[in-house]
Amino acid sequence: MRVQLVKCVQESPSISSFYFEPAHRFRYEAGQFVDLSIQPEGTTTYDRRWFSLSSSPTEPLLMITTRITEQPSHYKQTLSRMVPGTELIVSEAMGDFVLPLDPVRPLLFVAIGIGIAPFRSILQYIADTSQKRHITLVYMVRSKDELLFSEVINAVVPCDAQTIATEGSVGAVGETSMAARVHTAAKRSVEPVIYLAGPEPKVEALAQELTQRGYQASDIITDSFIGYAT
């Protein structure tokens, strides 16, 4: 389906959100991802990337949130130079990084950096539909400058159920320290469904360590961002 760029909002020095208006109603579940195709300048072919939607199905525009480095890929160079009105092609929404049908089941959301994007979608959906969910959030970022979407987070997740950690506070042991933080947060509730989102290597390592700590693989849902920084 064709979508049209409406605006770009810089969320932090290296992170931007892009808003698109779909040509017709776009159906998806909060937390799903899409394949976004753009046509680089001077070419006749399309370049494609996967993005988790950071918008909620309750909102009129589609939104993706991504990191754009100082030396971005050709794809992100093209994306960042686009002006409102530019048309792109988006696939159908995909993925099972969605809310469980059982509204009583406790949820533990673990966002690593830009992995907060699908959680913004889910949290906004929960807020807009006035759902009551038991949610604990662990949010890890490089620095406090990269904390995103505080308004919707604070609206849905109680402050005492939030753990915010910067890269320096996680410690040199890396994934082991992250797993310890997640384990501490998981003990706040009984058998939570654990959602992990962020860069693929960190998500895979964290999921493996959690299963080694005794968590069931069926209770761990992941959304890995492959090549998210390029």
mmCIF file of C-alpha atoms in Angstrom:
data_model
loop_
_atom_site.group_PDB
_atom_site.id
_atom_site.type_symbol
_atom_site.label_atom_id
_atom_site.label_comp_id
_atom_site.label_asym_id
_atom_site.label_seq_id
_atom_site.Cartn_x
_atom_site.Cartn_y
_atom_site.Cartn_z
ATOM 1 C CA MET A 1 0.000 0.000 0.000
ATOM 2 C CA ARG A 2 1.164 3.532 -0.699
ATOM 3 C CA VAL A 3 1.715 5.957 2.150
ATOM 4 C CA GLN A 4 2.647 9.620 2.084
ATOM 5 C CA LEU A 5 5.165 11.280 4.390
ATOM 6 C CA VAL A 6 3.447 13.892 6.543
ATOM 7 C CA LYS A 7 6.237 15.028 8.859
ATOM 8 C CA CYS A 8 9.449 14.075 10.615
ATOM 9 C CA VAL A 9 10.012 14.792 14.317
ATOM 10 C CA GLN A 10 13.467 14.658 15.872
ATOM 11 C CA GLU A 11 13.021 12.853 19.191
ATOM 12 C CA SER A 12 16.680 13.133 20.261
ATOM 13 C CA PRO A 13 19.984 14.102 18.588
ATOM 14 C CA SER A 14 20.157 10.742 16.802
ATOM 15 C CA ILE A 15 16.571 9.455 16.801
ATOM 16 C CA SER A 16 13.685 10.604 14.602
ATOM 17 C CA SER A 17 10.043 9.641 14.130
ATOM 18 C CA PHE A 18 8.453 9.666 10.670
ATOM 19 C CA TYR A 19 4.691 10.040 10.252
ATOM 20 C CA PHE A 20 2.844 8.691 7.207
ATOM 21 C CA GLU A 21 -0.705 8.979 5.950
ATOM 22 C CA PRO A 22 -1.943 5.708 4.401
ATOM 23 C CA ALA A 23 -3.828 5.763 1.123
ATOM 24 C CA HIS A 24 -6.668 3.876 2.799
ATOM 25 C CA ARG A 25 -7.382 2.307 6.179
ATOM 26 C CA PHE A 26 -4.397 0.324 7.406
ATOM 27 C CA ARG A 27 -5.185 -2.523 9.781
ATOM 28 C CA TYR A 28 -2.638 -3.714 12.309
ATOM 29 C CA GLU A 29 -2.185 -4.708 15.923
ATOM 30 C CA ALA A 30 -0.176 -2.626 18.360
ATOM 31 C CA GLY A 31 3.423 -3.865 18.399
ATOM 32 C CA GLN A 32 3.588 -5.220 14.846
ATOM 33 C CA PHE A 33 6.154 -4.296 12.191
ATOM 34 C CA VAL A 34 6.112 -3.437 8.492
ATOM 35 C CA ASP A 35 8.394 -3.539 5.476
ATOM 36 C CA LEU A 36 8.902 0.052 4.269
ATOM 37 C CA SER A 37 10.092 0.502 0.673
ATOM 38 C CA ILE A 38 11.581 3.719 -0.659
ATOM 39 C CA GLN A 39 12.959 4.655 -4.052
ATOM 40 C CA PRO A 40 16.391 6.300 -3.674
ATOM 41 C CA GLU A 41 17.004 9.358 -5.825
ATOM 42 C CA GLY A 42 18.265 8.577 -9.309
ATOM 43 C CA THR A 43 17.238 4.896 -9.213
ATOM 44 C CA THR A 44 14.377 2.850 -10.627
ATOM 45 C CA THR A 45 14.399 0.222 -7.880
ATOM 46 C CA TYR A 46 13.101 0.194 -4.322
ATOM 47 C CA ASP A 47 15.137 -0.346 -1.172
ATOM 48 C CA ARG A 48 13.423 -2.059 1.776
ATOM 49 C CA ARG A 49 13.797 -2.136 5.550
ATOM 50 C CA TRP A 50 11.746 -3.572 8.406
ATOM 51 C CA PHE A 51 10.454 -1.167 11.042
ATOM 52 C CA SER A 52 8.342 -1.741 14.130
ATOM 53 C CA LEU A 53 5.416 0.658 14.121
ATOM 54 C CA SER A 54 5.567 3.087 17.018
ATOM 55 C CA SER A 55 2.065 4.373 16.290
ATOM 56 C CA SER A 56 -1.083 2.823 17.722
ATOM 57 C CA PRO A 57 -3.975 1.463 15.606
ATOM 58 C CA THR A 58 -6.091 4.084 17.387
ATOM 59 C CA GLU A 59 -4.137 6.901 15.703
ATOM 60 C CA PRO A 60 -4.787 8.196 12.168
ATOM 61 C CA LEU A 61 -1.148 8.276 11.024
ATOM 62 C CA LEU A 62 1.422 5.490 10.852
ATOM 63 C CA MET A 63 4.670 6.219 12.658
ATOM 64 C CA ILE A 64 8.103 4.636 12.719
ATOM 65 C CA THR A 65 10.930 5.667 15.039
ATOM 66 C CA THR A 66 14.523 5.005 14.080
ATOM 67 C CA ARG A 67 18.105 5.921 14.851
ATOM 68 C CA ILE A 68 20.029 7.848 12.196
ATOM 69 C CA THR A 69 23.768 7.815 12.798
ATOM 70 C CA GLU A 70 26.400 10.302 11.650
ATOM 71 C CA GLN A 71 27.210 7.942 8.764
ATOM 72 C CA PRO A 72 23.810 6.499 7.826
ATOM 73 C CA SER A 73 23.136 3.932 5.156
ATOM 74 C CA HIS A 74 21.994 5.032 1.701
ATOM 75 C CA TYR A 75 18.471 4.025 2.740
ATOM 76 C CA LYS A 76 18.416 6.260 5.802
ATOM 77 C CA GLN A 77 20.090 9.096 3.926
ATOM 78 C CA THR A 78 17.200 8.977 1.474
ATOM 79 C CA LEU A 79 14.634 8.668 4.256
ATOM 80 C CA SER A 80 16.007 11.626 6.199
ATOM 81 C CA ARG A 81 16.025 13.861 3.092
ATOM 82 C CA MET A 82 12.437 13.176 2.140
ATOM 83 C CA VAL A 83 9.991 16.067 2.161
ATOM 84 C CA PRO A 84 6.308 15.969 3.133
ATOM 85 C CA GLY A 85 4.237 14.531 0.315
ATOM 86 C CA THR A 86 6.825 11.925 -0.710
ATOM 87 C CA GLU A 87 5.225 8.546 -1.405
ATOM 88 C CA LEU A 88 6.534 5.237 -0.066
ATOM 89 C CA ILE A 89 5.253 1.674 -0.105
ATOM 90 C CA VAL A 90 4.403 -0.207 3.081
ATOM 91 C CA SER A 91 3.680 -3.920 3.420
ATOM 92 C CA GLU A 92 0.937 -5.483 5.505
ATOM 93 C CA ALA A 93 1.680 -5.510 9.222
ATOM 94 C CA MET A 94 3.399 -8.622 10.563
ATOM 95 C CA GLY A 95 4.619 -10.159 13.810
ATOM 96 C CA ASP A 96 3.398 -11.595 17.103
ATOM 97 C CA PHE A 97 4.864 -8.904 19.380
ATOM 98 C CA VAL A 98 1.330 -8.095 20.500
ATOM 99 C CA LEU A 99 -0.716 -8.083 23.676
ATOM 100 C CA PRO A 100 -1.914 -11.454 25.014
ATOM 101 C CA LEU A 101 -5.648 -12.077 24.832
ATOM 102 C CA ASP A 102 -5.766 -12.631 28.596
ATOM 103 C CA PRO A 103 -5.932 -9.109 30.084
ATOM 104 C CA VAL A 104 -5.079 -10.400 33.562
ATOM 105 C CA ARG A 105 -1.676 -11.854 32.641
ATOM 106 C CA PRO A 106 1.159 -9.680 34.052
ATOM 107 C CA LEU A 107 3.432 -8.126 31.426
ATOM 108 C CA LEU A 108 7.118 -7.244 31.658
ATOM 109 C CA PHE A 109 8.308 -4.904 28.905
ATOM 110 C CA VAL A 110 12.074 -4.722 28.337
ATOM 111 C CA ALA A 111 13.166 -2.024 25.896
ATOM 112 C CA ILE A 112 16.803 -1.652 24.868
ATOM 113 C CA GLY A 113 17.401 1.721 23.224
ATOM 114 C CA ILE A 114 15.329 2.161 20.087
ATOM 115 C CA GLY A 115 13.467 -0.989 21.139
ATOM 116 C CA ILE A 116 11.041 1.341 22.900
ATOM 117 C CA ALA A 117 9.313 1.865 19.514
ATOM 118 C CA PRO A 118 6.876 -1.103 19.563
ATOM 119 C CA PHE A 119 6.191 -0.489 23.253
ATOM 120 C CA ARG A 120 5.114 3.055 22.444
ATOM 121 C CA SER A 121 2.582 1.505 20.040
ATOM 122 C CA ILE A 122 1.301 -0.903 22.684
ATOM 123 C CA LEU A 123 1.208 1.623 25.534
ATOM 124 C CA GLN A 124 -0.600 4.224 23.426
ATOM 125 C CA TYR A 125 -3.137 1.576 22.413
ATOM 126 C CA ILE A 126 -3.695 0.612 26.051
ATOM 127 C CA ALA A 127 -4.174 4.271 26.992
ATOM 128 C CA ASP A 128 -6.562 4.997 24.125
ATOM 129 C CA THR A 129 -8.703 1.911 24.781
ATOM 130 C CA SER A 130 -8.723 2.419 28.582
ATOM 131 C CA GLN A 131 -7.440 -1.075 29.241
ATOM 132 C CA LYS A 132 -6.269 -2.187 32.662
ATOM 133 C CA ARG A 133 -3.047 -4.177 32.345
ATOM 134 C CA HIS A 134 -0.442 -5.079 34.964
ATOM 135 C CA ILE A 135 2.752 -3.739 33.366
ATOM 136 C CA THR A 136 6.336 -3.468 34.559
ATOM 137 C CA LEU A 137 8.869 -1.670 32.354
ATOM 138 C CA VAL A 138 12.643 -1.986 32.150
ATOM 139 C CA TYR A 139 14.026 0.647 29.770
ATOM 140 C CA MET A 140 17.752 0.755 28.975
ATOM 141 C CA VAL A 141 19.333 3.605 27.009
ATOM 142 C CA ARG A 142 22.814 4.888 26.184
ATOM 143 C CA SER A 143 22.142 8.170 27.966
ATOM 144 C CA LYS A 144 19.202 10.048 29.429
ATOM 145 C CA ASP A 145 19.092 12.160 26.256
ATOM 146 C CA GLU A 146 17.718 9.109 24.444
ATOM 147 C CA LEU A 147 14.742 8.521 26.729
ATOM 148 C CA LEU A 148 11.659 8.646 24.509
ATOM 149 C CA PHE A 149 7.886 8.760 24.903
ATOM 150 C CA SER A 150 7.899 9.584 28.624
ATOM 151 C CA GLU A 151 4.377 11.015 28.467
ATOM 152 C CA VAL A 152 2.656 7.822 27.360
ATOM 153 C CA ILE A 153 4.934 5.654 29.515
ATOM 154 C CA ASN A 154 4.033 7.609 32.645
ATOM 155 C CA ALA A 155 0.351 7.576 31.709
ATOM 156 C CA VAL A 156 0.207 3.772 31.595
ATOM 157 C CA VAL A 157 3.044 2.406 33.738
ATOM 158 C CA PRO A 158 3.180 3.420 37.431
ATOM 159 C CA CYS A 159 6.441 5.134 38.366
ATOM 160 C CA ASP A 160 7.237 2.430 40.912
ATOM 161 C CA ALA A 161 6.938 -0.187 38.141
ATOM 162 C CA GLN A 162 9.561 1.514 35.956
ATOM 163 C CA THR A 163 13.282 0.773 35.897
ATOM 164 C CA ILE A 164 15.283 3.229 33.786
ATOM 165 C CA ALA A 165 18.978 2.436 33.268
ATOM 166 C CA THR A 166 21.668 4.117 31.198
ATOM 167 C CA GLU A 167 24.466 2.195 29.518
ATOM 168 C CA GLY A 168 26.967 3.247 32.174
ATOM 169 C CA SER A 169 24.752 2.057 35.010
ATOM 170 C CA VAL A 170 24.237 -1.365 33.433
ATOM 171 C CA GLY A 171 27.855 -2.227 34.098
ATOM 172 C CA ALA A 172 30.751 -3.770 32.246
ATOM 173 C CA VAL A 173 29.282 -7.259 32.442
ATOM 174 C CA GLY A 174 26.730 -6.269 29.807
ATOM 175 C CA GLU A 175 23.999 -8.834 29.220
ATOM 176 C CA THR A 176 24.501 -10.472 32.611
ATOM 177 C CA SER A 177 23.774 -7.192 34.364
ATOM 178 C CA MET A 178 20.759 -6.558 32.118
ATOM 179 C CA ALA A 179 19.402 -10.008 32.865
ATOM 180 C CA ALA A 180 19.785 -9.342 36.585
ATOM 181 C CA ARG A 181 17.728 -6.163 36.261
ATOM 182 C CA VAL A 182 15.053 -7.988 34.263
ATOM 183 C CA HIS A 183 15.017 -10.832 36.795
ATOM 184 C CA THR A 184 14.522 -8.344 39.639
ATOM 185 C CA ALA A 185 11.663 -6.685 37.774
ATOM 186 C CA ALA A 186 10.072 -10.049 36.907
ATOM 187 C CA LYS A 187 9.815 -10.940 40.592
ATOM 188 C CA ARG A 188 7.318 -8.111 41.021
ATOM 189 C CA SER A 189 4.596 -10.318 39.514
ATOM 190 C CA VAL A 190 3.690 -13.980 39.079
ATOM 191 C CA GLU A 191 4.707 -15.639 35.778
ATOM 192 C CA PRO A 192 4.746 -12.550 33.578
ATOM 193 C CA VAL A 193 4.938 -12.594 29.818
ATOM 194 C CA ILE A 194 8.324 -11.029 29.045
ATOM 195 C CA TYR A 195 8.629 -8.830 25.938
ATOM 196 C CA LEU A 196 12.155 -7.982 24.734
ATOM 197 C CA ALA A 197 12.830 -5.392 22.008
ATOM 198 C CA GLY A 198 16.068 -3.859 20.782
ATOM 199 C CA PRO A 199 19.215 -4.614 18.760
ATOM 200 C CA GLU A 200 19.287 -8.249 17.676
ATOM 201 C CA PRO A 201 22.530 -9.369 19.442
ATOM 202 C CA LYS A 202 21.456 -7.917 22.785
ATOM 203 C CA VAL A 203 17.923 -9.282 22.559
ATOM 204 C CA GLU A 204 19.122 -12.779 21.654
ATOM 205 C CA ALA A 205 21.738 -12.812 24.423
ATOM 206 C CA LEU A 206 19.234 -11.569 26.985
ATOM 207 C CA ALA A 207 16.584 -14.096 25.945
ATOM 208 C CA GLN A 208 19.131 -16.926 26.216
ATOM 209 C CA GLU A 209 20.268 -15.830 29.659
ATOM 210 C CA LEU A 210 16.695 -15.561 30.910
ATOM 211 C CA THR A 211 15.915 -19.113 29.784
ATOM 212 C CA GLN A 212 19.049 -20.247 31.583
ATOM 213 C CA ARG A 213 17.675 -18.585 34.707
ATOM 214 C CA GLY A 214 14.561 -20.746 34.430
ATOM 215 C CA TYR A 215 12.100 -18.641 32.464
ATOM 216 C CA GLN A 216 10.057 -20.550 29.884
ATOM 217 C CA ALA A 217 10.901 -19.746 26.267
ATOM 218 C CA SER A 218 7.161 -19.661 25.530
ATOM 219 C CA ASP A 219 6.825 -16.744 27.976
ATOM 220 C CA ILE A 220 9.500 -14.662 26.210
ATOM 221 C CA ILE A 221 8.455 -12.703 23.106
ATOM 222 C CA THR A 222 11.146 -10.886 21.149
ATOM 223 C CA ASP A 223 11.363 -8.128 18.572
ATOM 224 C CA SER A 224 14.923 -7.927 17.248
ATOM 225 C CA PHE A 225 16.056 -4.870 15.299
ATOM 226 C CA ILE A 226 18.373 -6.150 12.577
ATOM 227 C CA GLY A 227 20.849 -3.545 11.332
ATOM 228 C CA TYR A 228 18.814 -0.882 13.107
ATOM 229 C CA ALA A 229 21.648 1.636 13.201
ATOM 230 C CA THR A 230 22.374 1.681 9.456
#
